[in-house]
Short mmCIF file of C-alpha atoms in Angstrom, two decimals:
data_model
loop_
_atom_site.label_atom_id
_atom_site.label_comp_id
_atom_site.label_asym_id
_atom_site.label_seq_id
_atom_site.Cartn_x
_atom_site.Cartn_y
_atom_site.Cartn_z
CA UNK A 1 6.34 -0.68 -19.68
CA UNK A 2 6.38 2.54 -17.80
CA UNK A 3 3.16 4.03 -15.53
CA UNK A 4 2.01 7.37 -15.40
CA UNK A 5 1.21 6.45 -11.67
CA UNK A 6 2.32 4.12 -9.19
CA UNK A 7 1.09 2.77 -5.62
CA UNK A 8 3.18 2.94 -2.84
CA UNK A 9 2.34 0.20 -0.44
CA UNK A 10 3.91 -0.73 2.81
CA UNK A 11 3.36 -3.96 5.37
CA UNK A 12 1.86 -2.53 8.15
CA UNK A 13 0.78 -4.01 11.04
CA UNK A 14 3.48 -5.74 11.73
CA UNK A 15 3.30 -6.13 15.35
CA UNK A 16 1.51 -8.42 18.33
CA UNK A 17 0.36 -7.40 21.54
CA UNK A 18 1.83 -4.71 23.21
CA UNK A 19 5.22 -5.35 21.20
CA UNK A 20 5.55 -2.85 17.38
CA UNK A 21 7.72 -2.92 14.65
CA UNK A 22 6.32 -0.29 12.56
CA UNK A 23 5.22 3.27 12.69
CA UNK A 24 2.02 2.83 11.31
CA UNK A 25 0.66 6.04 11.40
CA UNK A 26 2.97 7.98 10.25
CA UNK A 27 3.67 5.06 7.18
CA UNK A 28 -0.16 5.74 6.83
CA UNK A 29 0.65 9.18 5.66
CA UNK A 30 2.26 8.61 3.16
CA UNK A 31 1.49 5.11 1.15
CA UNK A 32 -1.93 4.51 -1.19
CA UNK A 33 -1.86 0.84 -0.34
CA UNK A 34 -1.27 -0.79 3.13
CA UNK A 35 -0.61 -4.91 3.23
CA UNK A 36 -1.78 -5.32 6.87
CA UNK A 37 -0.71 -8.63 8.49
CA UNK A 38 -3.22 -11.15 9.00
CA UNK A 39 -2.18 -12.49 12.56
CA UNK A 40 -0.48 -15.63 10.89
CA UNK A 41 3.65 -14.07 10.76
CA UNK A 42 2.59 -11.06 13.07
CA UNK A 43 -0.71 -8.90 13.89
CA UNK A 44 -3.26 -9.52 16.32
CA UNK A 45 -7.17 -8.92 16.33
CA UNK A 46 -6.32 -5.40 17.99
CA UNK A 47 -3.34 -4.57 15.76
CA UNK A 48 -5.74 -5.26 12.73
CA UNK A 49 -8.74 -3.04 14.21
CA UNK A 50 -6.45 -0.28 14.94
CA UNK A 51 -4.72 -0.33 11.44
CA UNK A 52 -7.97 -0.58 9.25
CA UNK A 53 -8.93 2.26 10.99
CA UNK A 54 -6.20 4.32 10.58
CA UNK A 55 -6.24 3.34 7.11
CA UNK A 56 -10.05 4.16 6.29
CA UNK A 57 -9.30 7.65 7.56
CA UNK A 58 -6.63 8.22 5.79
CA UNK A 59 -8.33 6.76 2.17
CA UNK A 60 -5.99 4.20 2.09
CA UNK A 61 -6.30 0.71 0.57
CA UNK A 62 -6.47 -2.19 2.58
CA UNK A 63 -4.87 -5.37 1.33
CA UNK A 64 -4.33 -8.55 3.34
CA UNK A 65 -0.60 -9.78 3.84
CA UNK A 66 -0.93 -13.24 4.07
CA UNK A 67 1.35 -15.60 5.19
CA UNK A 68 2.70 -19.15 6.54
CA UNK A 69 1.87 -19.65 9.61
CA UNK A 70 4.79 -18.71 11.49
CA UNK A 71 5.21 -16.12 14.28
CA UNK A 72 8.21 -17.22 15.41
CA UNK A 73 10.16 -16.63 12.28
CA UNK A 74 8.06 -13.61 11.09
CA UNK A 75 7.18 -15.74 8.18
CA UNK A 76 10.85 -15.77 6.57
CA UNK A 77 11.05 -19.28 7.14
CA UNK A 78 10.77 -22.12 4.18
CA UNK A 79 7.58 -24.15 4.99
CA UNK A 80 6.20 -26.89 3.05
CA UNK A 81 2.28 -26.71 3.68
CA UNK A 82 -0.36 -29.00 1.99
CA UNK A 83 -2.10 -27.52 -0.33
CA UNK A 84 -5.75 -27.48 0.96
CA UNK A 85 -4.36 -26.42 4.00
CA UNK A 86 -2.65 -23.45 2.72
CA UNK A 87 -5.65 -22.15 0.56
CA UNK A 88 -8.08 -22.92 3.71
CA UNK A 89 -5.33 -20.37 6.21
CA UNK A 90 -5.25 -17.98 3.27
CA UNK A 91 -9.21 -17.20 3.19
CA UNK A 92 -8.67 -17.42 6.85
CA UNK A 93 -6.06 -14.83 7.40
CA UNK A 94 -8.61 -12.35 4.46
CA UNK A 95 -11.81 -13.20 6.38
CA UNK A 96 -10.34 -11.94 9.29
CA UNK A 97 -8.94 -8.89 8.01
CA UNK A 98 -12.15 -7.99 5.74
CA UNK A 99 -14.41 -8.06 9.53
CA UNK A 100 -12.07 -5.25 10.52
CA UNK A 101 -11.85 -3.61 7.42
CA UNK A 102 -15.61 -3.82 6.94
CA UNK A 103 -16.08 -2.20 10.61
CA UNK A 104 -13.99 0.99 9.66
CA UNK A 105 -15.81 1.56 6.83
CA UNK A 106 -13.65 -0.08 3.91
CA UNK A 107 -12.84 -3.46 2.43
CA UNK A 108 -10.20 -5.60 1.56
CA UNK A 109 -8.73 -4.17 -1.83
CA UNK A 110 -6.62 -6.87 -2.54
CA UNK A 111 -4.09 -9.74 -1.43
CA UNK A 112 -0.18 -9.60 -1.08
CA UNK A 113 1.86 -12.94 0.18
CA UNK A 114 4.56 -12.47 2.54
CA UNK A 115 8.26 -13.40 3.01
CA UNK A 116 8.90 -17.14 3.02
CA UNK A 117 5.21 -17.75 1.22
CA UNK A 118 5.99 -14.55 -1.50
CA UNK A 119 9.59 -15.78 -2.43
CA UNK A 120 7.75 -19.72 -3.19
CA UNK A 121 4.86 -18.83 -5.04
CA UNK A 122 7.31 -16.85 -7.23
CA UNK A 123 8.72 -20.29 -8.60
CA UNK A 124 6.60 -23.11 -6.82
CA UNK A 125 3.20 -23.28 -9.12
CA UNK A 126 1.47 -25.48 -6.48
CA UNK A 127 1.56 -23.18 -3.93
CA UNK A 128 0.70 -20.69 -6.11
CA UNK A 129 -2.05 -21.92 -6.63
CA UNK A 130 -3.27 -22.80 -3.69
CA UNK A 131 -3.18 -19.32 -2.49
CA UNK A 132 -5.33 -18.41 -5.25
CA UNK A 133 -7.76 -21.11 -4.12
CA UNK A 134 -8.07 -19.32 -0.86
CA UNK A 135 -8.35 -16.30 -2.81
CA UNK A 136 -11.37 -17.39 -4.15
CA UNK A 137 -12.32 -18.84 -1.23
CA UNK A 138 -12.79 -15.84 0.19
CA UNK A 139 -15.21 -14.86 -2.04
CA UNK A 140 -14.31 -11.94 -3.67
CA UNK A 141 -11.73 -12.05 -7.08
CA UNK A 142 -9.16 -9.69 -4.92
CA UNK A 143 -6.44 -8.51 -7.43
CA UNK A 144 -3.36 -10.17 -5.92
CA UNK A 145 0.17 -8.04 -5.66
CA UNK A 146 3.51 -9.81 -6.74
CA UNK A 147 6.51 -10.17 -8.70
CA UNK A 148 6.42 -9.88 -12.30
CA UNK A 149 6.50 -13.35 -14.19
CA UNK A 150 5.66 -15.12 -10.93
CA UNK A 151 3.77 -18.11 -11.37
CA UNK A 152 1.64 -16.55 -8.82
CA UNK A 153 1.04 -14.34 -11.10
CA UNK A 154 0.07 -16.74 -13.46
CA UNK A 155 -2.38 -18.76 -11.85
CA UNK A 156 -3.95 -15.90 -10.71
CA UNK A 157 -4.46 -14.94 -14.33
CA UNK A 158 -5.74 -18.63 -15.57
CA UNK A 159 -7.92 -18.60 -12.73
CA UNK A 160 -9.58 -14.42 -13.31
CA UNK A 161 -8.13 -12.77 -10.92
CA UNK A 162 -6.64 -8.94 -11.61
CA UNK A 163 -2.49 -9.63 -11.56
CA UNK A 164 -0.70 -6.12 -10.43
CA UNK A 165 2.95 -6.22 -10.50
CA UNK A 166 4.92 -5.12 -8.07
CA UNK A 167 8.88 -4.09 -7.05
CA UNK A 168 11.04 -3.19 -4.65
CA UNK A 169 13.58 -0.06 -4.60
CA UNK A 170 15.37 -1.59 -1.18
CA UNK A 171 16.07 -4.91 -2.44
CA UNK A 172 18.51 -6.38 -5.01
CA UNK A 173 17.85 -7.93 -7.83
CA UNK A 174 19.52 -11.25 -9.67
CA UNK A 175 20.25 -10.22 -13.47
CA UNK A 176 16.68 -12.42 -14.39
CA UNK A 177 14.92 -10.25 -11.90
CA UNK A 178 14.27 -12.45 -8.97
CA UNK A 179 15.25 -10.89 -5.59
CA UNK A 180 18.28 -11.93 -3.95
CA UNK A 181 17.52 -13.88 -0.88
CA UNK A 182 17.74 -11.89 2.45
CA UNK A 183 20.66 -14.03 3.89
CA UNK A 184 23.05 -13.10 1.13
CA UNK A 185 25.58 -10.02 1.30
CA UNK A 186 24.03 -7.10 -0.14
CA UNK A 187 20.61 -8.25 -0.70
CA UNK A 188 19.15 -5.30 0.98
CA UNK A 189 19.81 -1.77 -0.29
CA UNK A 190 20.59 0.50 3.02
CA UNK A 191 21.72 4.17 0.97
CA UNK A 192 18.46 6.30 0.64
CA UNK A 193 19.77 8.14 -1.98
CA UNK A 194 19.50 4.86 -4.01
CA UNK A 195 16.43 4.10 -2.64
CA UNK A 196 15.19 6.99 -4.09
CA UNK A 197 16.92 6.69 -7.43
CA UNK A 198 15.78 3.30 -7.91
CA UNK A 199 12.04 4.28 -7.18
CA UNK A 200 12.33 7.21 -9.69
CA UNK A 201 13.97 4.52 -12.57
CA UNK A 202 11.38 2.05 -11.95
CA UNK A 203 8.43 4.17 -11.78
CA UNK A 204 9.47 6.58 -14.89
CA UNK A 205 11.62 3.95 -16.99
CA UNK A 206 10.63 0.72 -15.59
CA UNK A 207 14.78 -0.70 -15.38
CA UNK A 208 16.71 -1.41 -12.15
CA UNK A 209 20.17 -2.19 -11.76
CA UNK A 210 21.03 -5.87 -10.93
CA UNK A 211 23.34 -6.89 -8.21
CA UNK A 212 25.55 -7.99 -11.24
CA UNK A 213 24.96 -4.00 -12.52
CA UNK A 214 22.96 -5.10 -15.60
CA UNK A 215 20.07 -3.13 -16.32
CA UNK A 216 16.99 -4.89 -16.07
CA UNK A 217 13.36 -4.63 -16.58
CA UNK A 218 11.10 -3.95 -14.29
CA UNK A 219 7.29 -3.72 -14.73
CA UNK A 220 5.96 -2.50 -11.88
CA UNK A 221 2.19 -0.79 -10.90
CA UNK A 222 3.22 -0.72 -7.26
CA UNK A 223 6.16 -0.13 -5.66
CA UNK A 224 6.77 -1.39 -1.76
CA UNK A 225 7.89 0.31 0.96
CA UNK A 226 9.57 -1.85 4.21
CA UNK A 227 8.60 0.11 6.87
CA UNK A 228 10.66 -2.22 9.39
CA UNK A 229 14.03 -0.53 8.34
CA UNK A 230 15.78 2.06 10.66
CA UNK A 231 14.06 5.88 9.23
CA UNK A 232 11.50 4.09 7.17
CA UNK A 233 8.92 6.88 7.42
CA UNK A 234 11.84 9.59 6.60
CA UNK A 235 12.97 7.08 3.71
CA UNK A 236 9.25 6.93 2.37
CA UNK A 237 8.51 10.87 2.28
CA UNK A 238 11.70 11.08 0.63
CA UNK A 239 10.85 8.56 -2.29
CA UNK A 240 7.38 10.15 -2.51
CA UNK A 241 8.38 13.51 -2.30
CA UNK A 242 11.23 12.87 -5.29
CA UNK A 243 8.55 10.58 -7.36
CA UNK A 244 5.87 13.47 -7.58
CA UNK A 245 8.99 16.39 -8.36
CA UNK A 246 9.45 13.25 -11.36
CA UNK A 247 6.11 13.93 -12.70
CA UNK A 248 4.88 10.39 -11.35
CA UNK A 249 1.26 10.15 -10.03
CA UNK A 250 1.47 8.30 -6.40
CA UNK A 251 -2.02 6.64 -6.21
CA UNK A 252 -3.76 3.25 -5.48
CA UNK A 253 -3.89 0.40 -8.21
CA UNK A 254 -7.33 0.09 -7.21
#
């Protein structure tokens, strides 16, 4: 299935005290959907204030990026987490977000897992499930962003909640369209010019080419950005620049 539109989201954020990672402002120019981190793998009660703001001036949607609870390892590392305890951090990490978001004027759109917590709800249905619990803990049925066929995705679904699918144009892809884990060779895709060309197949064709080069499916209403990758902001006008000469509408799923 193929969009007329697509989202562009980014994690944003991404950064705690006076140390950054990404250039926020600039990355705020140019995505419809921003997955701001929650304070749990990076972010901070300033770092959230300044982003929402940015964000709500620039009409963008606010999502929160929620995560293990692990600043050390950015939240890349495997955790096993009880599942009350999970769903209680995860309306945590949103009620925190949604003060700051409410402050500059906007809400919390919607809810995006991140790195070590994405890859397990992909597979792991408990977990999945428990981040829906804290979804709905929250108190609001947030749509929640994540790879098609997840059972994320899935419990979401069972339990009401809006499902939006999502994919990546810098990341590889096994041939039954899981991402390849970070720590193998070539699981990151580092040529912008196939950046770009993978955006423009997924958004107008919805395929990809696999690591193994079989084309694969790829149903996808958003489409993220990493903004913690050397010329990020360059690398994102570029893909929205070539998406819109493509005839592809770059707007929020909200």
């Amino acid at each position: 299935m193929t969009w007329a539109s697509i989202d562009l989201n980014a994690d944003l954020g991404e950064g705690f005290g006076r140390w950054r990672l990404t250039d926020d402002e600039e990355l705020l120019s140019v995505v419809t959907s921003a997955n701001v981190a929650c304070g749990f793998h990076a972010g901070d009660a300033v770092t959230m204030r300044r982003v929402c703001r940015m964000a709500a001036e620039k009409s963008v949607r606010i999502g929160a990026q929620v995560s293990y609870r692990d600043l050390a390892g950015f939240g890349r590392r495997a955790m096993d987490v009880p599942s009350d305890e999970l769903a209680a951090e995860v309306a945590y990490q949103i009620g925190a977000l949604e003060i700051f978001a409410r402050a500059a004027g906007s809400r919390v759109s919607y809810v995006k897992p991140h790195g070590a917590l994405y890859n397990r709800v992909v597979h792991d249905e408990e977990q999945a499930s428990a981040v829906v619990d804290g979804v709905l803990m929250s108190g609001e049925r947030l749509p929640v962003l994540g790879l098609p066929g997840s059972r994320l995705h899935t419990m979401a679904e069972k339990a009401g909640l809006p499902a939006v699918t999502e994919a990546f144009a810098d990341r590889a892809y096994t041939a039954d369209g899981r991402l390849v884990p970070r720590g193998e060779e070539g699981a990151v895709v580092t040529d912008p010019a196939a950046v770009v060309e993978r955006s423009v197949s997924m958004a107008r064709f919805g395929v990809i080419t696999a690591r193994c080069g079989k084309a694969i499916p790829v149903r996808a209403r958003s489409l993220c950005l990493h903004g913690d990758t050397p010329g990020a902001v360059s690398l994102a006008r570029r893909v929205r620049r070539q998406l819109e000469t493509a005839g592809v509408r770059v707007e929020s799923f909200v």
